[in-house]
Coordinates of C-alpha atoms and ligand atoms in Angstrom, one line a residue:
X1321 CA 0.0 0.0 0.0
X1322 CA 1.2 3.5 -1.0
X1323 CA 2.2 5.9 2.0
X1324 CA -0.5 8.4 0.4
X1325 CA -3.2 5.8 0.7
X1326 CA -2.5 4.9 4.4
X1327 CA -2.6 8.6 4.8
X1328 CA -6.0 9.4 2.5
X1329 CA -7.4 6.4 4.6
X1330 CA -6.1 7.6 8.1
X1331 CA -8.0 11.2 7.0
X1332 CA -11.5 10.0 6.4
X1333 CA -11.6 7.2 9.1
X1334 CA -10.3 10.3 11.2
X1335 CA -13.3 12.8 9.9
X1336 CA -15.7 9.7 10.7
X1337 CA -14.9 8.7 14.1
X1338 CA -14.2 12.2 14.8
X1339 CA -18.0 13.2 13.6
X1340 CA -19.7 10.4 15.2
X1341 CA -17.7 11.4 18.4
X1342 CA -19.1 15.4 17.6
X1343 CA -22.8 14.1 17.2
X1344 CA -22.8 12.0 20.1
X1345 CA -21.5 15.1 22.6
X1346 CA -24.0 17.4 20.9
X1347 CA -26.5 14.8 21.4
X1348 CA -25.6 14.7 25.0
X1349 CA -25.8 18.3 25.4
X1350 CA -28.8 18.3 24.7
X1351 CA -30.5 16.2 26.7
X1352 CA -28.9 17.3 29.6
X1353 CA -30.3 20.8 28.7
X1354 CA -33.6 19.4 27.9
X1355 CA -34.0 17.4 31.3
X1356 CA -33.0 20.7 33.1
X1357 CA -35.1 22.5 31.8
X1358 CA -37.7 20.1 32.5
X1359 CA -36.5 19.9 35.5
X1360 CA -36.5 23.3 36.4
X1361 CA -40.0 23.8 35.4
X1362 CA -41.6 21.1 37.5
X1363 CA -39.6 22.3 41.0
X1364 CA -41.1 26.1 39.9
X1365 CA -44.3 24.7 39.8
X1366 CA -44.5 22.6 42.8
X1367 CA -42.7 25.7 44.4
X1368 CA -45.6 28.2 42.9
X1369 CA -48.2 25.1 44.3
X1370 CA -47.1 25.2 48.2
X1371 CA -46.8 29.0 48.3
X1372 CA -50.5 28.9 47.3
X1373 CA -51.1 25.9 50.1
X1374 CA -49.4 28.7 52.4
X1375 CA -51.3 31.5 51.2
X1376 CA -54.6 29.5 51.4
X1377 CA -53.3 28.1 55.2
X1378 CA -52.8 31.5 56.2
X1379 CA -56.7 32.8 54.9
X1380 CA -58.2 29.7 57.0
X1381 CA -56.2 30.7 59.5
X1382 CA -57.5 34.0 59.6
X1383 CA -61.3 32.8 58.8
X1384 CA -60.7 30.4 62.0
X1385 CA -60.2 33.2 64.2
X1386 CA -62.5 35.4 62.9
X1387 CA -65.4 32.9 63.7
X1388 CA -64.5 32.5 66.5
X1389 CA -64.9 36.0 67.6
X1390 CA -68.2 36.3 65.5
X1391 CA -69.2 33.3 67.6
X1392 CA -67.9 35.4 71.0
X1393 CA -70.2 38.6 70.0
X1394 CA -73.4 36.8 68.6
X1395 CA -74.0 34.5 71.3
X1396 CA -76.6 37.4 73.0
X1397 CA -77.9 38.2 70.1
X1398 CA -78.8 34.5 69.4
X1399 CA -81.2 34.3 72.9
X1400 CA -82.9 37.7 72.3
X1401 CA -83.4 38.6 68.4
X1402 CA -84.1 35.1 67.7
X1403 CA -85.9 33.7 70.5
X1404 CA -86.5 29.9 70.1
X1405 CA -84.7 29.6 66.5
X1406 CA -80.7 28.0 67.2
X1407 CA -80.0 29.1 63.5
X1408 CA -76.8 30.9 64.9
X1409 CA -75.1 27.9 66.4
X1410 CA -72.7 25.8 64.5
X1411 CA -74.9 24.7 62.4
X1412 CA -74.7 28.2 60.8
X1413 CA -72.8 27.0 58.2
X1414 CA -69.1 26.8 59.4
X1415 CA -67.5 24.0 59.5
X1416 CA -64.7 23.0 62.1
X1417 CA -62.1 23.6 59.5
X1418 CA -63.5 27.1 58.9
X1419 CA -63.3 26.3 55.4
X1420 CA -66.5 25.9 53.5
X1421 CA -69.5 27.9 54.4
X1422 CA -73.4 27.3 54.0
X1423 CA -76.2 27.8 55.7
X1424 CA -77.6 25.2 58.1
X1425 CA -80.8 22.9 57.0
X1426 CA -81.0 22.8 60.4
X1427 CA -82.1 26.7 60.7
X1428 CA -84.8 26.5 57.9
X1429 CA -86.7 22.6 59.5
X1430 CA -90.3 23.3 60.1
X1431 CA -89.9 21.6 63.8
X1432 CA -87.8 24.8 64.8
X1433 CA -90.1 27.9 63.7
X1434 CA -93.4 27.6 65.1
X1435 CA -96.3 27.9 62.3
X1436 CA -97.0 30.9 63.1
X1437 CA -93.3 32.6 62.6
X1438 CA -92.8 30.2 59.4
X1439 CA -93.7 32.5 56.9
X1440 CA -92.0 33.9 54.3
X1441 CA -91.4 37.2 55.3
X1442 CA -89.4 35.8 58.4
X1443 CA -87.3 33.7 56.0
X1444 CA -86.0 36.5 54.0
X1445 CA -85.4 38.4 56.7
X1446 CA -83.2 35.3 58.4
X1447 CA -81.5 34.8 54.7
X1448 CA -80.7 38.7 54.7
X1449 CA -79.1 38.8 58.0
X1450 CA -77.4 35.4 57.0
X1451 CA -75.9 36.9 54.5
X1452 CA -75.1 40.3 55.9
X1453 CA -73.3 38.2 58.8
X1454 CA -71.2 36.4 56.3
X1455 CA -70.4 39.4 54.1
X1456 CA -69.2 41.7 56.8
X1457 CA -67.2 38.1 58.1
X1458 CA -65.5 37.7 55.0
X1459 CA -64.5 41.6 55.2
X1460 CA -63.4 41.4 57.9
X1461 CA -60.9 38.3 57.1
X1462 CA -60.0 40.2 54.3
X1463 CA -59.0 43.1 56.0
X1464 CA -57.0 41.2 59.1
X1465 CA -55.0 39.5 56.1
X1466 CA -54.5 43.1 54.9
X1467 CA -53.3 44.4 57.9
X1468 CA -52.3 42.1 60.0
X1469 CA -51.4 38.8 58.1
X1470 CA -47.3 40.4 57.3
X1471 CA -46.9 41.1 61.1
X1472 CA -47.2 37.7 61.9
X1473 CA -43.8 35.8 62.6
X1474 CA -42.4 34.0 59.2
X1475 CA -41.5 30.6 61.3
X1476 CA -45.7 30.7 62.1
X1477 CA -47.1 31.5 58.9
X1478 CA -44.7 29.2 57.0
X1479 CA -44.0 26.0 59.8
X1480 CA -40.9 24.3 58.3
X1481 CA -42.3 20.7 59.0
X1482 CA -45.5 22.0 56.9
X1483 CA -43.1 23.6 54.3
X1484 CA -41.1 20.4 54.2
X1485 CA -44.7 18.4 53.7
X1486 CA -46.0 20.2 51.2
X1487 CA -42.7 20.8 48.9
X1488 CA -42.3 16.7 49.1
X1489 CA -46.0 16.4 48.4
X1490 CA -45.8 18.9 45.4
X1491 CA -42.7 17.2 44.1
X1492 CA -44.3 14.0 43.9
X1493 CA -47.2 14.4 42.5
X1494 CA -44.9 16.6 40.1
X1495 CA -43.2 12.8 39.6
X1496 CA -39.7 14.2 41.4
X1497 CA -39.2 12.3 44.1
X1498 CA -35.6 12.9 45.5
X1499 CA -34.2 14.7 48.4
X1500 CA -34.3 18.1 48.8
X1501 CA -32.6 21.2 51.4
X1502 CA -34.9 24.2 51.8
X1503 CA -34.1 27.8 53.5
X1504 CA -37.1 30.7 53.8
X1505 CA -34.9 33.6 53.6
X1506 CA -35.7 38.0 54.2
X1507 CA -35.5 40.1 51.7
X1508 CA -32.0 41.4 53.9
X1509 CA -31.1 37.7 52.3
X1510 CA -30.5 36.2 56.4
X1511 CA -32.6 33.5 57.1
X1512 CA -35.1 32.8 59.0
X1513 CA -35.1 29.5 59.2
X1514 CA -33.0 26.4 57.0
X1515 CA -32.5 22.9 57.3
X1516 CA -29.2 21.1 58.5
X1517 CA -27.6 21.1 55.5
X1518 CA -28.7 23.2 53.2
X1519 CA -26.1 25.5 53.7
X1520 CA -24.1 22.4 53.3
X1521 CA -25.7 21.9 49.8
X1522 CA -25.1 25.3 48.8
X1523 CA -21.3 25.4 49.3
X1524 CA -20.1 24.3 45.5
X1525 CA -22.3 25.6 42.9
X1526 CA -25.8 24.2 43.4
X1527 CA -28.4 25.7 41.9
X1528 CA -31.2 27.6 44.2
X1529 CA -34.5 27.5 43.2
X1530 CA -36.4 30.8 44.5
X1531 CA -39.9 31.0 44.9
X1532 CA -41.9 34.5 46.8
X1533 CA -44.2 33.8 49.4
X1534 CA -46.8 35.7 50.5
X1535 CA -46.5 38.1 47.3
X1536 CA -49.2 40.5 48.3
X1537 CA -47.1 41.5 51.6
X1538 CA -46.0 45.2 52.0
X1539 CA -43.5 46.1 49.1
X1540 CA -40.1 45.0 50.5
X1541 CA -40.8 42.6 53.1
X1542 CA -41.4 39.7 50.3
X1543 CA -39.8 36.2 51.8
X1544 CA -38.6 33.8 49.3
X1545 CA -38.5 29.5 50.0
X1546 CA -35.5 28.8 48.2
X1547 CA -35.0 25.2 47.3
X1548 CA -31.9 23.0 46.7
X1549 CA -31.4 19.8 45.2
X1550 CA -28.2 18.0 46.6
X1551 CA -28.6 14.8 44.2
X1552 CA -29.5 16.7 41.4
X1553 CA -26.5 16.0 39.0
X1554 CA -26.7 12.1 39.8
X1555 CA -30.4 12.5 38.3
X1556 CA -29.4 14.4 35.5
X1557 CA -26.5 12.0 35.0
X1558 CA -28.9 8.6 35.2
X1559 CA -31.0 10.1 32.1
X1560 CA -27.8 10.6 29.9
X1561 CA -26.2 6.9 31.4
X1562 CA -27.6 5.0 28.3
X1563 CA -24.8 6.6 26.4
X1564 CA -22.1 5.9 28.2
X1565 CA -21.8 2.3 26.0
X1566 CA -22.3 4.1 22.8
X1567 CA -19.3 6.5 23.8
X1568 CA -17.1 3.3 24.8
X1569 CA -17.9 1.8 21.4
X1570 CA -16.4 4.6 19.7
X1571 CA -13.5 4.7 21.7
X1572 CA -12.7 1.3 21.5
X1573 CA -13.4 2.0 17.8
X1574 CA -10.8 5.1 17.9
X1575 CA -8.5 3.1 19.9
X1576 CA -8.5 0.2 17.3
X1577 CA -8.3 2.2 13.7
X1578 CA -5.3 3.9 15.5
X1579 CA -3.4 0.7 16.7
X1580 CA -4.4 -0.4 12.5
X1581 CA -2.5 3.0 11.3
X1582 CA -0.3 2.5 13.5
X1583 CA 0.6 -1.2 12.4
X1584 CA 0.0 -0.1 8.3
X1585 CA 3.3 2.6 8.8
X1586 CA 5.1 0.1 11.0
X1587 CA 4.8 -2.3 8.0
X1588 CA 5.7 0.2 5.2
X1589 CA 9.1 0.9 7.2
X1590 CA 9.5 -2.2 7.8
X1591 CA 9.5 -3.3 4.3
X1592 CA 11.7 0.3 3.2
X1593 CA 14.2 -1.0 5.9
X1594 CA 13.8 -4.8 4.0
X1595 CA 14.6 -3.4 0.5
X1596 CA 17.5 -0.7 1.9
X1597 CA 19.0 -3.8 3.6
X1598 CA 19.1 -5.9 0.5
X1599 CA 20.4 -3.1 -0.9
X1600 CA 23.2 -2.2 1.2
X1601 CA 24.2 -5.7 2.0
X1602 CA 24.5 -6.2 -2.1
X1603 CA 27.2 -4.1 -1.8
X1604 CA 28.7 -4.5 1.4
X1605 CA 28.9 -8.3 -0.7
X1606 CA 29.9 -7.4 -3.9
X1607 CA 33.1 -5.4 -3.0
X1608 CA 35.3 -8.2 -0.8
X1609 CA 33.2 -10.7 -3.1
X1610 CA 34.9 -8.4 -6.2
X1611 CA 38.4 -8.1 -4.8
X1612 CA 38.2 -11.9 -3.8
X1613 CA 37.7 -12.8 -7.3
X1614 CA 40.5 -10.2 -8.7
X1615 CA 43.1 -12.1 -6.1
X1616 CA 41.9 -15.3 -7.9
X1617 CA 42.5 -14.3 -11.4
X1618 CA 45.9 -12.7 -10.0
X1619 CA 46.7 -16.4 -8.7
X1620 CA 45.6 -17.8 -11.9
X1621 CA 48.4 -16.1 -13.4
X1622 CA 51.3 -18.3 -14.0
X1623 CA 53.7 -14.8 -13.9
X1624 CA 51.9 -14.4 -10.0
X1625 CA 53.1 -17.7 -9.1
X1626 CA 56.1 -17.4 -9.6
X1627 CA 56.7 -14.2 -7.2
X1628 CA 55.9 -14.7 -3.5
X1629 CA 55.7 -11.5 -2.9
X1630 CA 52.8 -11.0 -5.6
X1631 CA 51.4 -14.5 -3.8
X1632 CA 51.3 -13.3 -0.7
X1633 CA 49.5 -10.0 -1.4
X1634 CA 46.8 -11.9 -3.0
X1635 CA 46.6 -14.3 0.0
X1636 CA 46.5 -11.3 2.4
X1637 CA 43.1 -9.9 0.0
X1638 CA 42.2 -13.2 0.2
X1639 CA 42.1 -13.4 4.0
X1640 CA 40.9 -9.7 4.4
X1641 CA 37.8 -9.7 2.2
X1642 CA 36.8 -13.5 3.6
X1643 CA 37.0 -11.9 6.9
X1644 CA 34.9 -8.7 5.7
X1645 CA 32.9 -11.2 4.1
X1646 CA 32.2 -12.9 7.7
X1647 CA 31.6 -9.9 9.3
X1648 CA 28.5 -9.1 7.4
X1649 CA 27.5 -12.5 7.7
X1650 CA 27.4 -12.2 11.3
X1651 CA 25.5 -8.8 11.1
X1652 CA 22.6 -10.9 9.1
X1653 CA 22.9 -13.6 11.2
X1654 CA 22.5 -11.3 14.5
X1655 CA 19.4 -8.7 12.5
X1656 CA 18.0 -12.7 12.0
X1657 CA 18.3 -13.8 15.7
X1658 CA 16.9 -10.6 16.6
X1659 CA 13.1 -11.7 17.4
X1660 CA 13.9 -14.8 18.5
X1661 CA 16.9 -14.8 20.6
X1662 CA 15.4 -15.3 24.1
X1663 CA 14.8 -18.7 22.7
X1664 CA 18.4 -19.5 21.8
X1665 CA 19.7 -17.9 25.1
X1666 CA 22.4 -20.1 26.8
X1667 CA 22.7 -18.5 29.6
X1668 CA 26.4 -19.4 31.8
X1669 CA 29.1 -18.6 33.6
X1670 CA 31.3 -16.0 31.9
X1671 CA 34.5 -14.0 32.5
X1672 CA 32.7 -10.7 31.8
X1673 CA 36.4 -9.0 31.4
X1674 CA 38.5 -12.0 29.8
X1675 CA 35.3 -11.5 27.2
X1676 CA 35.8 -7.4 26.7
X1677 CA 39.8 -7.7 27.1
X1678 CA 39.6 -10.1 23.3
X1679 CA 37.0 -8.0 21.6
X1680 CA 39.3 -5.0 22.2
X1681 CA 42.3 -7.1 21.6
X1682 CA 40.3 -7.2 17.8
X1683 CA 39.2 -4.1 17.6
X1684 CA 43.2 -3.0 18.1
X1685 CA 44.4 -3.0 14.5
X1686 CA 41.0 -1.1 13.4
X1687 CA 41.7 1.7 15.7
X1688 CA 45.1 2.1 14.7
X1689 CA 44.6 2.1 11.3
X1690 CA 42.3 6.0 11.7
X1691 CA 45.5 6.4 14.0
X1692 CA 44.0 6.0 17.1
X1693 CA 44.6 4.4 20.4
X1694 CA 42.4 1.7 22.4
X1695 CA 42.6 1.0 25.8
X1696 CA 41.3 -1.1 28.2
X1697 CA 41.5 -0.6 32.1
X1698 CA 39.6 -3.7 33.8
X1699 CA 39.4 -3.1 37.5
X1700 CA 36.6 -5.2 38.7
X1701 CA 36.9 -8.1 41.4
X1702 CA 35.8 -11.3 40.0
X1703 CA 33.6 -10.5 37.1
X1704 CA 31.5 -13.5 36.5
X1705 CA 28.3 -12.7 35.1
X1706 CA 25.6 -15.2 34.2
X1707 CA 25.1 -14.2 30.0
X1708 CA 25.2 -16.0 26.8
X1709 CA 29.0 -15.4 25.6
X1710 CA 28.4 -15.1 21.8
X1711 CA 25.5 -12.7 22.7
X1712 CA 27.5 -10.9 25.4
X1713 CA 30.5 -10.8 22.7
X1714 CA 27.8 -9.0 20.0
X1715 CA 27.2 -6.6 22.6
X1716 CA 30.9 -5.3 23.2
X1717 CA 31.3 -5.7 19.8
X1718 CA 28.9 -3.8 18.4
X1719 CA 29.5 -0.7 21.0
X1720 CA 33.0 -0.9 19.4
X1721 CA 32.1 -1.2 16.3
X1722 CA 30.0 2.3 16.8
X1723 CA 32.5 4.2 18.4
X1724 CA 34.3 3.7 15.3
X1725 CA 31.4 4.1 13.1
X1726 CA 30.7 7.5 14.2
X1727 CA 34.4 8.7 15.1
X1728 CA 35.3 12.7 13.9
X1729 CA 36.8 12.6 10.5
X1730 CA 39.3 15.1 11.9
X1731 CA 40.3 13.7 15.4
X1732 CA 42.3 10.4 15.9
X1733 CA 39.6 7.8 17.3
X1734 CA 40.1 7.4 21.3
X1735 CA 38.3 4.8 22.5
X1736 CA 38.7 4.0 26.5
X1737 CA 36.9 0.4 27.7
X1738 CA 36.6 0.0 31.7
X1739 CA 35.1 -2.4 34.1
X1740 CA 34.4 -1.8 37.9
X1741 CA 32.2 -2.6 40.9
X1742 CA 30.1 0.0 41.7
X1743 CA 29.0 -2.5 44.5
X1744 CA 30.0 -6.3 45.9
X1745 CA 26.7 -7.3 43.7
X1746 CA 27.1 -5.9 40.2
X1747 CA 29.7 -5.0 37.8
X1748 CA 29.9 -1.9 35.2
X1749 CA 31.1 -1.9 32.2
X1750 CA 31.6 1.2 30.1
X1751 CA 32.6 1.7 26.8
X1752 CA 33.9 5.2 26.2
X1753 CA 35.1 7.1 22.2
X1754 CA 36.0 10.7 21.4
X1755 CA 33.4 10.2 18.3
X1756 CA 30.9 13.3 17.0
X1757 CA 28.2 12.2 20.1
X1758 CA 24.8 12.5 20.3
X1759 CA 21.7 15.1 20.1
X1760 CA 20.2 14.9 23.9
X1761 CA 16.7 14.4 21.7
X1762 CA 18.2 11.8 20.4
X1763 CA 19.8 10.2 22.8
X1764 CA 16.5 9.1 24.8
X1765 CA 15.6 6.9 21.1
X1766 CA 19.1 5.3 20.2
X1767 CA 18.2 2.1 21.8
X1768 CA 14.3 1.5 19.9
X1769 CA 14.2 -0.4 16.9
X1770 CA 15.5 1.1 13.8
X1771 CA 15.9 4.4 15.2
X1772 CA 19.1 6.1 13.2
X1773 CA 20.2 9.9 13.9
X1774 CA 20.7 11.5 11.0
X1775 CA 24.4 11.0 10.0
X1776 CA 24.4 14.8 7.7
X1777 CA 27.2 14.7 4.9
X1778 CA 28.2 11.4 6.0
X1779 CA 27.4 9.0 3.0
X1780 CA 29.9 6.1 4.1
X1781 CA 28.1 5.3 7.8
X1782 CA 26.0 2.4 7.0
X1783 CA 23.1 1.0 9.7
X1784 CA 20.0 -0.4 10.2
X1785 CA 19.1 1.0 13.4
X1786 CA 19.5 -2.5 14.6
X1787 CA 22.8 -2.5 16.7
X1788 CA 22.0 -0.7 20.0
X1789 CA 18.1 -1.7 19.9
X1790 CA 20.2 -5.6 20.2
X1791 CA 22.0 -4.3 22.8
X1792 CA 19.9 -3.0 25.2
X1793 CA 17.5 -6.3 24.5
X1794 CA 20.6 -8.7 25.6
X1795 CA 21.4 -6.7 28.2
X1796 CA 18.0 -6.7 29.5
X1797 CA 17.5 -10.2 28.9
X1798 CA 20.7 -10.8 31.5
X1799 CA 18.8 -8.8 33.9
X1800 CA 21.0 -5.8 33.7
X1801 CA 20.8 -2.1 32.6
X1802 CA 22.3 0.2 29.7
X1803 CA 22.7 4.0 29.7
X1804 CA 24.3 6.2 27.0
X1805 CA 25.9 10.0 28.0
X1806 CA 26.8 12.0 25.7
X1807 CA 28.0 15.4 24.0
X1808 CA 27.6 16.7 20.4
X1809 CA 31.1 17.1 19.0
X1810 CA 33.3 15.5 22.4
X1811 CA 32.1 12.0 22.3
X1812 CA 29.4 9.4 23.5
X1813 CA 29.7 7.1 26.6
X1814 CA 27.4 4.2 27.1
X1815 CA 27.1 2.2 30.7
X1816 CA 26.2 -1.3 31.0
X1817 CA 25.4 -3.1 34.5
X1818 CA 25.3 -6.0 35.0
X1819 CA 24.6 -8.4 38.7
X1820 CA 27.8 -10.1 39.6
X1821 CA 27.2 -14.3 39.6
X1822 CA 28.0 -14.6 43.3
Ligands
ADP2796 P1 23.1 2.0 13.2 O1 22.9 0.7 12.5 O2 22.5 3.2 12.6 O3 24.5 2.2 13.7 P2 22.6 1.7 16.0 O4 21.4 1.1 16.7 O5 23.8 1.0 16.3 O6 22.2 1.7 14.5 O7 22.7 3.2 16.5 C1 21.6 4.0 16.4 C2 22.1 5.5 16.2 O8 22.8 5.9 17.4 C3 23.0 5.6 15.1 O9 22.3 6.0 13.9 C4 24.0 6.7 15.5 O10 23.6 7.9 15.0 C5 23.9 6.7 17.0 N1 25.1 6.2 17.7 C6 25.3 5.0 18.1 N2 26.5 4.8 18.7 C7 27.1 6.0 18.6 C8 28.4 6.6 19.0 N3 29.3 5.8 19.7 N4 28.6 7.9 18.7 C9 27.7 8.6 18.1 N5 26.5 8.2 17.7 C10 26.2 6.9 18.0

């Protein structure tokens, strides 16, 4: 697959998720604004609803003890205006409740009026003052509420447990039923009474919900029940819960096309790396595979074998190229093992210094040919570790081989191997060159697969990205640890640790 399809792909899977994931928030939105305000309007109504329960408590209130003072001032008037007729007694027409009024059948029965008295001119006369009694009662109500009604105490006209009744009843009929914290609060915004923890309630953002009482009190002296709702969110929140799945889905979705993009690009480097490799190992092949043959041909002349000194020079191609020839072998050998050497690990006993002390023995001629110097300064105390040799070899080796690699064309490589106990458990080992060093940005990504800094001008450096990215694995796998220090332009240390074999 071409880069520029992974990418066209990665776009509109991108736009899709990314739209499905827009629709579903504005989805949400919305119903959390639409069960607020639904919200909202059922706790105003039931609000409106027990300020009218108040308002209609306070006008029986009123009514009650204006009967009963009606009742105080008639009772002569009953024995002498009257006579035998108990029309004015309780049967008048209010009942215990003060609530409902009507005149007593009990007043108008034929057994109570004597015939002669029954006639019609007495009724209207009884139905006039009935009413003229119930008029200037009502008026009179009317006017206590007026005048009176504000000047009684809040905590009386509005009883908290009658408050609390009334909101809960209103709420559930209003189909709400959840806890609630209530205040009743003076227009000076102190409060004249609230429950235990309402103030509580109040203390991160809640919402109050406000409703007057008693509107028709003097102008500045209205009282407001204001009304919180502790558990509100959590209700809010178990209307929107269906979606919480949906919104997984699309995650998981997200999470999945990624990890696929992901894979697609890992697999298109991976097969750029494949086809560079080929490449470079082609020629890293045909040159000692070229020179090889040239030695032959020289052999295969009869004026050759007859000088020694001619022989010898094509023995000593001979023997170099094979050996340049053995040295990439090994490098497609190791890139090979790479994925599957925890299978192949023979782990043993091994002189961690009698290893490093041959590899730099090797390396010796390499250096001196740039003109350099390597030394070795092995100071640790018994240095057994428990690694696979070969692999353990690979590692030193290729560390070497690096520091070479990426030496300063204009400095004489200096390359400094050392081994110490940094305590009686473990031993470290680090390999130290005087080569161009490393960006610090880089330096935290040397060790992942295929990573490669770029080398600027310098055509000749050949890599895969494969050599410290083995490293660090082995040295992992023998349960040690591998840091790299470094400066751009002074050089590059890297320090292995390993646990001593006790
Ligand atoms: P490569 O095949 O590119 O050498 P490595 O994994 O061995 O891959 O190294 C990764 C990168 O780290 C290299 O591209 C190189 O830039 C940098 N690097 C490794 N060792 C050294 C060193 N001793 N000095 C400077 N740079 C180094």
């Amino acid at each position: 697959m071409k880069k520029s399809t992974i990418w066209i792909l990665t776009a509109v899977m991108a736009i899709a998720v990314l739209g499905l994931l827009f629709v579903q928030i504005m989805y949400m939105e919305n119903m959390i604004k639409m069960r607020n305000e639904q919200f909202y309007e059922v706790v105003m109504r039931s609000l409106y609803n027990v300020a009218t329960n108040l308002e209609r408590d306070e006008t029986k209130y009123f009514l009650d003890q204006d009967l009963n003072e009606a009742q105080k001032s008639f009772a002569p008037l009953k024995n002498s205006a009257i006579g035998d007729n108990d029309f004015m007694s309780n049967d008048f027409g209010v009942d215990s409740t003060g609530s409902s009024f009507g005149a007593g059948n009990k007043a108008f029965s034929g057994s109570n009026l004597g015939s002669g008295l029954n006639s019609s001119m007495n009724r209207q006369e009884i139905l006039k003052k009935q009413y003229m009694y119930q008029k200037s009662l009502l008026n009179e109500v009317v006017l206590s509420i007026l005048n009176h009604a504000s000047d009684r105490p809040i905590k009386e006209r509005a009883d908290s447990s009658i408050v609390s009744l009334y909101i809960n009843q209103e709420l559930q009929s209003n189909g709400l039923n959840m806890p609630f914290e209530f205040a009743i609060q003076y227009p000076s915004r102190n409060f004249a009474y609230c429950t235990d923890g309402y103030e509580a309630s109040c203390e991160d953002k809640c919402e109050i919900y406000s409703q007057i009482l008693f509107p028709n009190d003097p102008n500045g002296n209205n009282k407001t029940l204001n009304v919180t709702f502790p558990t509100k969110s959590d209700y809010i929140f178990s209307s929107i819960k269906f979606m919480l799945p949906s919104f997984a889905f699309t995650f998981i979705l997200m999470a999945v096309f990624t990890y696929t993009i992901i894979l697609a690009f890992r697999q298109k480097k991976l097969s750029e790396i494949k086809n560079d490799f080929i490449n470079n190992m082609t020629h890293e092949f045909k040159t000692p595979i070229s020179s090889i043959s040239l030695a032959a041909q020289m052999l295969n002349d009869p004026a050759v074998a007859k000088s020694p000194v001619l022989l010898k020079q094509a023995a000593t191609v001979i023997t170099d190229e094979t050996k340049r020839l053995r040295f990439q072998v090994e490098k497609v050998l190791q890139m090979s093992m790479f994925d599957r050497t925890s299978a192949t690990m023979k782990l043993q006993e091994v002189d961690a210094d009698a290893v490093i002390y041959n590899v730099v023995n090797t390396f010796k001629l390499k250096v001196e040919k740039f003109g350099g110097t390597i030394t070795a300064d092995l100071q640790s105390d018994d240095p057994i570790v428990n690694v696979d040799e070969m692999h353990f070899t690979n590692v030193i080796f290729n560390l070497l081989d690096n520091a070479i690699k990426y030496r300063r064309e204009d400095v004489a490589p200096q390359l400094k191997v050392a081994s110490y106990n940094p305590d009686d458990d473990h031993i470290t080992i680090t390999v130290e060159d005087n080569g161009i060093g490393i960006k610090r940005e880089d330096l935290k990504k040397i060790f992942e697969k295929f990573y490669r800094v770029s080398t600027g001008n310098r055509h000749d450096v050949k890599g895969f990205g494969l050599g410290l990215a083995y490293v660090h694995k082995m040295i992992t796998l023998f349960d040690g640890s591998i840091k790299a220090e470094s400066e751009v332009g002074k050089g590059s240390k890297f320090i292995i640790t390993l646990p001593l074999l006790k």
